[in-house]
XYZ file of C-alpha atoms in Angstrom:
716
model
C -6.281 47.569 -24.343
C -4.925 46.008 -21.147
C -6.236 47.363 -17.846
C -3.854 48.144 -14.954
C -3.631 45.244 -12.522
C -4.929 47.368 -9.658
C -8.148 47.763 -11.668
C -8.271 44.561 -13.755
C -11.058 43.983 -16.192
C -13.510 41.270 -15.197
C -15.942 39.503 -17.495
C -18.668 36.983 -16.607
C -16.635 33.892 -17.399
C -17.885 30.326 -16.959
C -18.936 28.209 -13.951
C -16.889 25.271 -15.175
C -14.217 24.077 -14.702
C -13.842 24.925 -11.032
C -10.613 26.575 -9.967
C -8.393 29.045 -11.807
C -7.723 28.147 -15.452
C -5.551 29.935 -17.988
C -6.884 29.522 -21.541
C -4.029 31.240 -23.357
C -5.652 34.676 -23.185
C -6.856 35.146 -19.638
C -7.866 33.312 -16.477
C -11.298 31.980 -15.543
C -12.074 31.714 -11.828
C -14.880 29.507 -10.503
C -15.652 28.725 -6.853
C -18.485 26.612 -5.443
C -20.380 28.008 -2.461
C -24.024 27.167 -1.900
C -24.647 29.602 0.952
C -22.340 32.549 0.183
C -23.733 36.008 -0.552
C -20.674 37.424 -2.313
C -17.204 36.261 -3.346
C -14.189 38.493 -3.836
C -11.059 37.506 -5.728
C -7.940 39.002 -4.130
C -4.821 39.410 -6.274
C -1.293 39.663 -4.866
C 2.123 40.660 -6.103
C 4.842 38.098 -6.755
C 5.955 38.026 -3.126
C 2.464 37.348 -1.821
C 2.891 40.153 0.705
C 0.950 42.935 -1.013
C -2.594 42.791 -2.272
C -2.796 44.502 -5.645
C -6.518 44.264 -6.346
C -9.803 42.969 -5.005
C -12.502 42.005 -7.520
C -16.000 40.725 -6.868
C -16.808 37.698 -8.997
C -19.714 38.979 -11.065
C -21.750 35.838 -11.726
C -23.414 33.092 -9.712
C -24.532 30.070 -11.744
C -25.518 26.623 -10.469
C -24.049 27.286 -7.006
C -20.784 28.501 -8.540
C -19.349 32.035 -8.342
C -17.298 32.867 -11.410
C -15.545 35.534 -13.425
C -12.974 35.844 -16.217
C -9.995 38.234 -15.995
C -8.437 38.735 -19.445
C -5.403 40.616 -18.104
C -4.033 37.859 -15.836
C -1.338 35.344 -16.671
C 0.112 32.131 -15.182
C 2.077 32.846 -12.037
C -0.539 35.238 -10.663
C -1.063 34.861 -6.901
C -4.583 34.971 -5.541
C -6.993 34.048 -2.756
C -10.668 34.480 -1.939
C -12.810 36.350 0.556
C -16.300 34.928 0.927
C -19.208 36.862 2.400
C -22.215 35.310 4.089
C -23.843 34.770 7.469
C -21.730 34.107 10.517
C -24.196 31.874 12.323
C -22.343 28.986 13.951
C -25.563 27.701 15.521
C -26.800 27.026 11.975
C -23.467 25.768 10.651
C -22.440 28.957 8.816
C -18.999 30.437 9.499
C -18.458 33.011 6.760
C -15.933 35.687 7.666
C -14.722 37.922 4.833
C -11.814 39.139 6.948
C -10.147 35.779 6.342
C -8.281 35.110 3.118
C -9.165 31.656 1.818
C -7.294 29.050 -0.215
C -8.984 27.903 -3.417
C -9.809 24.181 -2.935
C -8.828 23.683 -6.592
C -5.503 25.543 -6.392
C -2.814 23.581 -8.230
C 0.107 25.299 -6.560
C 0.549 27.294 -3.358
C 2.988 30.091 -2.593
C 4.234 30.200 0.977
C 2.944 28.352 4.025
C 0.569 28.903 6.909
C 2.079 31.126 9.608
C 0.211 30.487 12.814
C -1.525 33.522 14.329
C -4.810 34.103 16.139
C -6.007 36.094 13.112
C -6.410 32.803 11.243
C -9.466 31.944 13.311
C -12.951 33.119 12.404
C -13.690 33.789 16.062
C -11.681 35.670 18.667
C -9.389 33.216 20.407
C -9.828 33.526 24.149
C -13.205 35.239 23.961
C -15.670 34.061 26.606
C -18.193 33.255 23.858
C -15.692 30.956 22.157
C -16.451 30.215 18.512
C -19.680 32.238 18.713
C -17.570 35.399 18.756
C -16.426 37.074 15.512
C -12.882 38.116 14.644
C -12.317 41.083 12.320
C -8.557 40.845 11.884
C -7.269 40.320 8.353
C -5.529 36.947 7.978
C -3.969 37.515 4.533
C -0.374 37.837 5.703
C -0.543 34.451 7.416
C -2.148 32.421 4.608
C -0.384 30.847 1.599
C -1.449 32.299 -1.737
C -2.806 30.258 -4.627
C -0.893 30.310 -7.917
C -2.391 30.306 -11.399
C -0.631 27.572 -13.406
C -0.391 26.961 -17.115
C -2.934 24.207 -17.700
C -1.635 23.660 -21.213
C 1.482 22.144 -19.678
C -0.712 19.507 -18.026
C -1.396 17.546 -21.226
C 0.636 14.341 -21.004
C 0.486 10.851 -22.422
C 1.633 8.379 -19.814
C 3.350 5.081 -20.555
C 1.966 3.275 -17.547
C 3.377 -0.097 -16.460
C -0.179 -1.325 -15.703
C 1.152 -4.135 -13.536
C -1.554 -6.749 -12.848
C -2.626 -7.003 -9.222
C -1.309 -10.556 -8.967
C 2.202 -9.361 -9.840
C 2.129 -6.230 -7.720
C 4.484 -5.624 -4.811
C 3.900 -2.283 -3.096
C 6.667 -0.339 -1.368
C 5.394 2.336 1.033
C 7.653 5.354 1.514
C 7.789 9.018 2.462
C 8.484 11.140 -0.612
C 10.922 13.384 1.234
C 12.391 11.290 4.011
C 13.445 8.493 1.677
C 16.283 10.521 0.161
C 17.154 12.865 3.016
C 20.207 10.742 3.862
C 20.755 9.083 0.495
C 24.476 9.270 -0.362
C 23.911 9.214 -4.144
C 21.352 12.023 -4.251
C 22.780 15.566 -4.529
C 22.340 17.600 -1.362
C 20.197 20.192 -3.117
C 17.722 17.531 -4.259
C 17.411 15.474 -1.104
C 13.897 15.352 0.300
C 12.243 16.314 -2.997
C 10.396 14.699 -5.886
C 13.443 15.418 -8.034
C 15.676 13.676 -5.539
C 13.453 10.607 -5.578
C 13.584 10.653 -9.400
C 17.397 10.539 -9.399
C 18.951 7.473 -11.082
C 20.236 5.854 -7.870
C 16.936 5.566 -5.937
C 15.006 4.477 -9.024
C 17.590 1.862 -9.990
C 17.608 0.599 -6.410
C 13.832 0.128 -6.412
C 13.858 -1.646 -9.773
C 16.693 -3.923 -8.707
C 14.975 -4.751 -5.425
C 11.968 -6.037 -7.338
C 9.097 -3.835 -6.163
C 6.491 -2.953 -8.779
C 4.795 0.061 -7.178
C 5.858 2.931 -4.956
C 3.179 4.197 -2.582
C 3.945 7.699 -1.345
C 2.655 8.990 1.961
C 0.488 12.098 1.391
C 1.945 14.642 -1.027
C -1.010 17.059 -1.119
C -0.473 20.494 0.406
C -0.817 20.019 4.134
C -0.879 21.915 7.406
C 1.404 21.495 10.405
C -0.832 21.660 13.483
C -0.280 24.662 15.727
C 0.547 22.556 18.764
C 3.294 20.780 16.811
C 4.781 24.033 15.523
C 4.753 25.469 19.051
C 6.639 22.353 20.194
C 9.230 22.683 17.419
C 7.829 19.699 15.505
C 5.929 19.207 12.244
C 3.381 16.863 10.707
C 5.991 14.797 8.881
C 3.595 12.184 7.522
C 1.308 14.855 6.071
C -2.103 13.387 6.937
C -3.570 16.864 7.324
C -4.450 18.084 3.837
C -5.432 21.686 3.100
C -5.554 21.310 -0.686
C -6.233 18.308 -2.894
C -4.623 19.466 -6.145
C -1.467 21.287 -5.053
C 1.662 19.235 -4.386
C 3.209 19.946 -1.008
C 5.869 22.652 -1.340
C 8.254 20.787 0.937
C 8.834 18.287 -1.888
C 9.468 20.899 -4.599
C 12.845 22.490 -5.336
C 11.081 25.270 -7.246
C 7.418 26.287 -7.701
C 6.689 23.812 -10.480
C 4.251 20.843 -10.339
C 6.231 19.468 -13.274
C 8.742 18.098 -10.764
C 6.131 15.552 -9.706
C 5.461 14.657 -13.321
C 9.169 14.054 -13.790
C 9.056 11.562 -10.938
C 6.052 9.790 -12.464
C 7.724 9.520 -15.876
C 10.984 8.290 -14.386
C 9.291 5.573 -12.345
C 7.190 4.512 -15.326
C 10.294 4.209 -17.478
C 11.688 1.827 -14.852
C 8.485 -0.239 -14.892
C 7.336 1.029 -11.492
C 3.840 2.305 -10.775
C 3.231 5.395 -8.651
C 0.508 5.243 -6.000
C -0.554 8.063 -3.676
C -1.818 7.870 -0.118
C -4.660 10.414 -0.157
C -6.571 12.051 2.678
C -10.075 12.991 1.557
C -11.701 12.072 4.860
C -10.901 15.347 6.643
C -8.992 18.609 6.219
C -6.422 20.475 8.265
C -9.016 22.964 9.542
C -9.883 20.707 12.483
C -13.012 21.056 14.600
C -15.228 24.133 14.876
C -12.464 25.550 17.082
C -9.921 25.277 14.278
C -8.721 27.957 11.852
C -10.606 29.324 8.845
C -8.260 28.673 5.933
C -10.402 27.400 3.074
C -13.403 25.066 3.192
C -14.792 26.396 6.470
C -14.892 29.958 5.203
C -16.126 29.022 1.718
C -19.123 26.991 2.906
C -18.793 25.188 6.215
C -22.298 23.717 6.059
C -21.611 22.114 2.671
C -18.091 20.776 3.048
C -18.292 19.162 6.486
C -20.441 16.646 8.261
C -22.191 18.682 10.958
C -24.134 17.432 13.952
C -27.789 17.427 12.783
C -29.022 18.332 16.254
C -26.331 20.950 16.859
C -24.841 22.147 13.538
C -22.459 24.404 15.415
C -20.334 21.294 15.909
C -18.568 19.144 13.324
C -19.027 15.382 13.341
C -15.669 13.759 13.869
C -15.447 10.274 12.358
C -11.700 10.633 11.813
C -10.223 11.711 15.134
C -8.956 14.852 13.396
C -11.761 17.238 14.334
C -13.831 17.173 11.148
C -15.056 14.883 8.369
C -15.569 15.861 4.738
C -19.154 15.333 3.602
C -18.988 13.476 0.287
C -22.765 13.092 0.360
C -22.813 16.725 -0.820
C -22.574 16.510 -4.639
C -20.101 19.389 -5.003
C -17.804 17.914 -2.349
C -17.974 14.573 -4.119
C -17.130 16.427 -7.335
C -14.095 17.968 -5.648
C -12.743 14.537 -4.712
C -13.426 13.026 -8.139
C -11.901 16.034 -9.914
C -8.825 15.710 -7.705
C -8.447 11.993 -8.434
C -8.776 12.557 -12.161
C -6.268 15.402 -12.051
C -3.609 13.265 -10.390
C -4.223 10.437 -12.844
C -4.449 12.430 -16.061
C -2.154 15.381 -15.456
C 0.270 14.001 -12.878
C 0.691 10.374 -13.966
C -0.538 8.609 -10.834
C -1.438 4.916 -11.188
C -3.499 4.372 -8.054
C -4.541 5.595 -4.642
C -4.636 4.386 -1.077
C -7.534 6.135 0.699
C -6.851 7.030 4.312
C -9.761 6.239 6.688
C -11.821 5.314 3.657
C -14.955 4.435 5.622
C -15.602 8.156 6.104
C -15.848 8.656 2.343
C -18.963 6.467 2.227
C -20.849 7.899 5.202
C -24.244 9.203 4.157
C -27.641 10.043 5.614
C -28.576 11.904 8.774
C -26.945 9.231 10.911
C -23.675 9.375 8.958
C -23.661 5.624 8.552
C -21.411 3.698 6.174
C -23.161 2.903 2.895
C -21.503 0.341 0.578
C -23.719 1.750 -2.182
C -22.737 5.352 -1.513
C -22.431 8.015 -4.163
C -18.657 7.947 -3.790
C -18.390 4.261 -4.660
C -20.877 4.632 -7.530
C -19.038 7.631 -8.952
C -15.652 5.935 -8.822
C -16.993 2.709 -10.313
C -18.381 4.388 -13.451
C -15.593 6.919 -14.033
C -13.699 6.023 -17.245
C -10.573 7.906 -16.150
C -10.321 5.809 -13.001
C -10.960 2.510 -14.778
C -7.918 0.290 -14.341
C -6.452 2.525 -11.642
C -5.546 0.724 -8.423
C -7.888 1.654 -5.569
C -6.915 0.679 -2.023
C -8.944 1.381 1.115
C -7.863 1.749 4.679
C -11.188 0.120 5.590
C -11.939 1.786 8.890
C -12.385 5.104 10.659
C -13.136 6.099 14.260
C -16.865 6.629 13.837
C -19.698 4.256 14.816
C -19.498 0.995 12.885
C -16.304 2.233 11.308
C -14.436 -1.085 10.961
C -15.346 -2.338 7.470
C -12.636 -4.764 6.408
C -14.079 -6.852 3.573
C -17.003 -4.469 3.122
C -15.699 -2.420 0.202
C -16.970 -2.952 -3.345
C -15.574 -5.127 -6.081
C -12.417 -3.718 -7.619
C -11.021 -2.379 -4.363
C -8.022 -3.611 -2.421
C -8.110 -3.246 1.360
C -5.429 -2.961 4.005
C -5.761 -6.239 5.910
C -4.855 -5.527 9.520
C -6.030 -9.014 10.486
C -3.257 -10.387 8.301
C -0.747 -8.167 10.089
C -1.918 -9.121 13.568
C -2.124 -12.848 12.897
C 1.344 -13.058 11.355
C 2.876 -10.997 14.154
C 1.213 -13.111 16.833
C 2.271 -16.387 15.191
C 5.935 -15.410 14.990
C 5.830 -13.984 18.514
C 5.033 -17.546 19.547
C 1.378 -17.104 20.487
C -0.663 -20.287 20.452
C -4.024 -20.547 18.733
C -3.007 -18.773 15.528
C -2.517 -21.652 13.093
C -6.044 -22.014 11.731
C -6.443 -18.277 11.225
C -2.964 -18.026 9.739
C -3.910 -20.625 7.138
C -6.659 -18.324 5.907
C -4.404 -15.278 5.939
C -1.702 -17.101 3.956
C -4.210 -18.042 1.281
C -5.718 -14.606 0.658
C -8.285 -14.320 3.476
C -11.206 -15.813 1.573
C -13.220 -15.603 4.806
C -12.922 -11.799 4.612
C -13.232 -11.259 0.846
C -15.742 -13.901 -0.278
C -18.181 -11.892 -2.381
C -18.633 -9.978 -5.646
C -15.986 -11.920 -7.543
C -13.200 -10.517 -5.399
C -9.786 -12.138 -5.651
C -6.991 -12.872 -3.167
C -5.310 -9.702 -4.419
C -8.039 -7.656 -2.689
C -6.135 -8.385 0.518
C -3.312 -5.880 0.883
C -1.043 -7.906 3.140
C 1.394 -6.064 5.351
C 3.330 -6.671 8.536
C 4.676 -3.155 8.982
C 3.609 0.239 7.675
C 4.384 3.876 8.381
C 2.051 3.690 11.400
C 3.669 1.386 13.954
C 6.982 -0.345 14.484
C 9.399 -0.873 11.640
C 10.379 -4.485 10.978
C 13.602 -4.066 12.941
C 11.764 -2.535 15.886
C 9.122 -5.271 15.771
C 11.794 -7.792 16.777
C 13.683 -5.425 19.111
C 11.019 -3.756 21.261
C 7.980 -4.935 23.174
C 6.934 -1.437 24.231
C 6.658 1.853 22.360
C 9.284 4.541 23.024
C 7.623 7.740 21.802
C 9.026 10.320 24.213
C 10.369 12.420 21.328
C 6.782 13.132 20.266
C 6.243 15.259 23.355
C 3.120 13.449 24.554
C 4.632 11.612 27.548
C 4.589 8.342 25.578
C 0.773 8.333 25.577
C 0.428 8.415 21.791
C 0.695 5.366 19.562
C -0.774 1.930 20.121
C 0.189 -0.338 23.009
C -0.923 -3.421 21.053
C 2.236 -4.023 19.034
C 2.204 -7.844 19.049
C 5.982 -7.610 19.066
C 8.764 -9.626 20.700
C 12.150 -8.189 21.560
C 13.928 -11.577 21.459
C 15.000 -11.234 25.077
C 16.267 -7.664 25.487
C 14.415 -4.376 25.047
C 16.144 -2.275 22.415
C 19.666 -2.520 20.990
C 21.809 -5.443 22.074
C 25.402 -6.506 21.560
C 24.582 -10.138 22.325
C 25.343 -12.068 19.102
C 22.752 -14.733 19.954
C 19.982 -12.163 20.316
C 21.096 -10.327 17.191
C 21.117 -13.555 15.161
C 17.625 -14.376 16.401
C 16.380 -10.919 15.449
C 17.800 -11.266 11.970
C 16.148 -14.647 11.532
C 12.803 -13.340 12.801
C 12.941 -10.531 10.237
C 13.627 -13.105 7.539
C 10.713 -15.222 8.792
C 8.310 -12.307 8.709
C 9.361 -11.246 5.230
C 9.126 -14.802 3.932
C 5.619 -15.158 5.319
C 4.572 -11.926 3.637
C 5.981 -12.743 0.212
C 4.834 -16.370 0.175
C 1.241 -15.407 1.045
C -1.527 -15.032 -1.497
C -2.677 -11.442 -1.847
C -0.939 -8.166 -2.603
C 2.127 -7.636 -0.406
C 3.149 -4.218 0.881
C 6.630 -3.509 2.244
C 7.740 -0.558 4.360
C 10.703 1.365 2.962
C 13.876 0.694 4.901
C 12.722 -2.617 6.347
C 14.851 -4.414 3.773
C 18.030 -3.232 5.501
C 16.822 -2.996 9.087
C 15.854 0.655 9.539
C 15.001 1.433 13.162
C 13.015 4.286 14.683
C 14.378 3.520 18.140
C 11.080 1.972 19.189
C 8.934 4.955 18.164
C 5.706 3.474 16.814
C 4.064 6.803 15.940
C 6.770 8.884 14.251
C 4.248 11.158 12.498
C 5.967 14.293 13.792
C 9.587 13.217 13.423
C 11.037 14.861 10.308
C 14.536 13.819 11.303
C 16.874 10.853 11.616
C 14.244 8.902 13.590
C 12.182 8.542 10.416
C 14.663 8.950 7.585
C 16.102 5.652 6.294
C 19.783 5.367 7.115
C 21.413 4.181 3.915
C 24.736 3.478 5.631
C 23.081 0.352 7.014
C 23.526 -1.137 3.549
C 27.269 -0.844 4.124
C 26.988 -3.113 7.153
C 26.864 -6.861 6.637
C 23.557 -7.436 8.413
C 21.805 -4.708 6.431
C 23.279 -5.780 3.108
C 22.477 -9.447 3.779
C 18.853 -8.685 4.618
C 18.482 -6.627 1.456
C 19.964 -9.441 -0.668
C 17.645 -11.885 1.064
C 14.545 -9.832 0.242
C 15.646 -9.466 -3.354
C 15.953 -13.261 -3.649
C 12.555 -13.697 -2.030
C 10.912 -11.240 -4.423
C 12.425 -13.066 -7.387
C 11.068 -16.362 -6.066
C 7.588 -14.857 -5.874
C 7.865 -13.303 -9.323
C 8.980 -16.548 -10.974
C 6.264 -18.759 -9.507
C 2.577 -18.115 -10.021
C 1.661 -20.587 -7.304
C 2.670 -17.949 -4.723
C 0.525 -15.202 -6.297
C -2.616 -16.837 -7.569
C -5.502 -14.894 -9.033
C -8.055 -17.284 -7.517
C -8.700 -18.531 -4.035
C -7.636 -22.086 -3.228
C -10.539 -24.522 -3.025
C -8.942 -27.466 -1.248
C -10.505 -29.683 -3.918
C -9.173 -31.730 -6.813
C -8.183 -29.613 -9.787
C -6.711 -32.211 -12.166
C -7.722 -35.535 -13.639
C -5.162 -37.175 -11.362
C -7.138 -35.985 -8.354
C -4.536 -33.609 -6.945
C -5.902 -30.861 -4.709
C -4.753 -27.311 -5.295
C -3.662 -27.096 -1.655
C -3.139 -29.745 1.019
C -2.549 -28.875 4.684
C -0.185 -31.221 6.502
C 0.574 -32.373 10.012
C 4.165 -32.791 11.155
C 3.910 -36.545 10.475
C 3.174 -35.796 6.802
C -0.490 -36.753 6.940
C -3.234 -34.480 5.672
C -4.877 -32.358 8.357
C -8.356 -33.263 9.515
C -10.620 -30.800 11.286
C -9.511 -31.982 14.724
C -5.806 -31.473 13.872
C -5.815 -27.675 13.660
C -5.128 -27.150 17.365
C -2.681 -30.027 17.773
C 0.485 -28.260 16.564
C 0.162 -24.637 17.715
C 3.418 -23.387 16.194
C 3.613 -25.310 12.909
C 1.837 -24.759 9.612
C 2.672 -26.692 6.444
C 1.019 -27.073 3.067
C 1.636 -28.380 -0.438
C 0.775 -25.999 -3.274
C 0.157 -27.965 -6.448
C 1.787 -26.561 -9.567
C -1.474 -26.840 -11.454
C -2.804 -24.150 -9.096
C -0.105 -21.826 -10.363
C -1.006 -21.988 -14.040
C -0.691 -18.608 -15.716
C -2.165 -17.575 -19.044
C 0.531 -15.796 -20.994
C -1.020 -14.520 -24.192
C -4.133 -13.778 -26.224
C -3.978 -17.206 -27.901
C -4.501 -18.891 -24.554
C -0.961 -20.090 -23.975
C -0.408 -21.172 -20.413
C 2.443 -22.240 -18.195
C 2.144 -24.735 -15.379
C 4.128 -23.931 -12.266
C 6.189 -26.241 -10.064
C 4.710 -27.673 -6.860
C 6.000 -26.575 -3.471
C 5.906 -27.609 0.148
C 5.918 -24.593 2.461
C 6.632 -25.015 6.182
C 6.360 -22.291 8.819
C 7.672 -23.268 12.241
C 7.450 -20.626 14.986
C 8.230 -22.908 17.917
C 11.201 -22.424 20.227
C 12.300 -26.059 19.878
C 13.390 -28.125 16.896
C 10.804 -30.546 15.514
C 10.915 -33.497 13.148
C 8.807 -33.081 10.041
C 7.984 -35.987 7.731
C 7.864 -35.332 4.028
C 4.445 -35.831 2.403
C 3.514 -39.340 1.257
C 4.249 -40.549 -2.251
C 0.801 -39.550 -3.458
C 1.855 -35.904 -3.145
C 5.428 -36.251 -4.366
C 8.140 -38.851 -4.778
C 10.883 -36.534 -3.548
C 11.485 -32.951 -2.493
C 14.419 -30.542 -2.682
C 14.954 -27.692 -0.183
C 15.161 -24.464 -2.225
C 14.558 -21.798 0.400
C 15.473 -21.576 4.066
C 15.331 -18.596 6.432
C 18.108 -20.140 8.507
C 20.460 -19.019 5.728
C 21.185 -15.303 5.705
C 20.510 -15.133 1.971
C 17.530 -17.511 2.120
C 19.195 -19.944 -0.248
C 18.198 -23.559 0.288
C 20.972 -26.127 0.582
C 19.479 -28.384 -2.091
C 18.848 -31.222 0.370
C 16.671 -33.885 -1.283
C 14.283 -36.008 0.747
C 12.047 -38.786 -0.440
C 8.382 -39.199 0.429
C 8.015 -39.881 4.130
C 11.607 -38.879 4.840
C 12.443 -37.019 8.040
C 13.469 -33.375 8.119
C 14.687 -31.715 11.285
C 13.256 -28.203 11.478
C 15.295 -25.779 13.594
C 13.422 -23.376 15.887
C 11.686 -20.436 14.227
C 12.191 -20.985 10.524
C 10.504 -21.022 7.138
C 11.512 -23.685 4.647
C 10.339 -24.254 1.079
C 10.769 -27.533 -0.800
C 10.280 -28.009 -4.534
C 8.708 -31.240 -5.731
C 10.967 -33.272 -8.022
C 9.025 -34.990 -10.759
C 5.385 -36.008 -10.661
C 3.926 -38.026 -7.786
């Protein structure tokens, strides 16, 4: 007999799996809390406005509170109230007056509505966070939704693109289609809109192999932003690690994300997620009590060992998740597995990843941390792409090159060196040579490959490509922080005028500089990452920190593809991506050695002076704006099948000239090639080389600021 929902039956249930799980007959609830004294499950009607029942979870096993309700069904709304000591001086902030979000909730109903009742202490009280607030927060908190787990069983046809063939395209899941003319109005800004035929076909035609979405986990808009009429557009403020953000759903159905994953896979495109496990949206000890803080503050967060009242902030966001706590580590691993197995994700980029490996009383970075060990041995995550943002704001937080084997890392040194070189800075050539060849000085150990270097010139954080060549200073007034936010170290050059210009000479120079930067990126060893919209010149008006701009500042303007400059740049990038895809010498799986690799004595790479001679050690400072090398085709050999078939690539001469004056370059001597044909040139709007053939030692006049690629004709 079924009990009325205001007095639902409750059975002991099981402590695993954590979260709310429908088994076809009822729902099992399980919540970790090491220090709680009691946990109540609160049930709500379909609107989320009225509480229909409150049930104490009857069992506590292995630090998990649990109970089974046979009368509940998928779609049920719920939340938790957790009882325990309110002792901020000891790190405990239990307050049963606050409704709490299940960390394992797979769907949320509603959104946070800011009110002082959301805080565990009385806002404005002279005692600050030592005071205790008794107001009920339920009306202001989103409700968790029980989902049908049976619908989560999927078999994914993953592209499984090798790292050496990967080209990542970073985008915002919503903003990308907000102005897309071929996406129906009702679907713009959603997962379904991104899965529409036009955006997917565009991505496939462009030649990218993986889409990397900015955070799509349920997130929180900070109170100060809401008060200012803004929002956290980027979403780096997670409040749940399983639930997709409602702003990307057209209806309350996680299946819309799965549709996107399947659609991208069918087009041969991998789906990567930018994930934020380093902190939560609850902020510092002065932040709201929405979930983790009220469930078990002392377990979930790094606290100051000398003063546990205060959180340790390695992230600049007020708190840091403590993955040294086994149950918190379990939460992160369970979340990763969920998005891989049930949602079809092919990889992750970990925001401020250094924080994930901070352990011990000093909170230091540990390359042998439990997080790294757990990920390394997990069979579900085997073969999944793992990318670190290898820094945070804590002590010793910059760890580029310090992540374990199997990880890719955002290489900001690549970004800065390439920007500085094309800005015209002297002293960059020697460092640029290393960056172009995969940064072996940064990734030398543990069998790591050039592909460990995630090369990028622009990303969501900073100038777009167009703004990089149009602004020397940030213009962030729209963010409401008096232009104090965002970096001042842009390493940009405006080509003579700050901001938009009608001068055709300046505009032509800006277009060529964009082509130069893109060519450098795609001709470098490593894994390239592009920023969505850069391929047609999207501008944010000089805003280099558009995290709170959910508007035309951030949304790509697709009408730019209807303009000649935008269309030409897009065609150029497409040609460049095809060049990279066709030739393994531009995407090697091994570092260059600079030594002979064939019986004929040819080196895999030879660095050249402008007179065609091979560089000696004393030559690296002689030509501060010119870098040239020959990539031998033998270095681009690719193995094509299980029987060991291989294909030898062509040999290429690559020249990067960032100087403001034309220079004469002499073709390499006959020992490196009898003759050379120009096949790529950034002076042409489409990048197409003019086919000019030059014999060994012949003279080539290089215009200012250009990239040229020559193919060797025949064997030397």
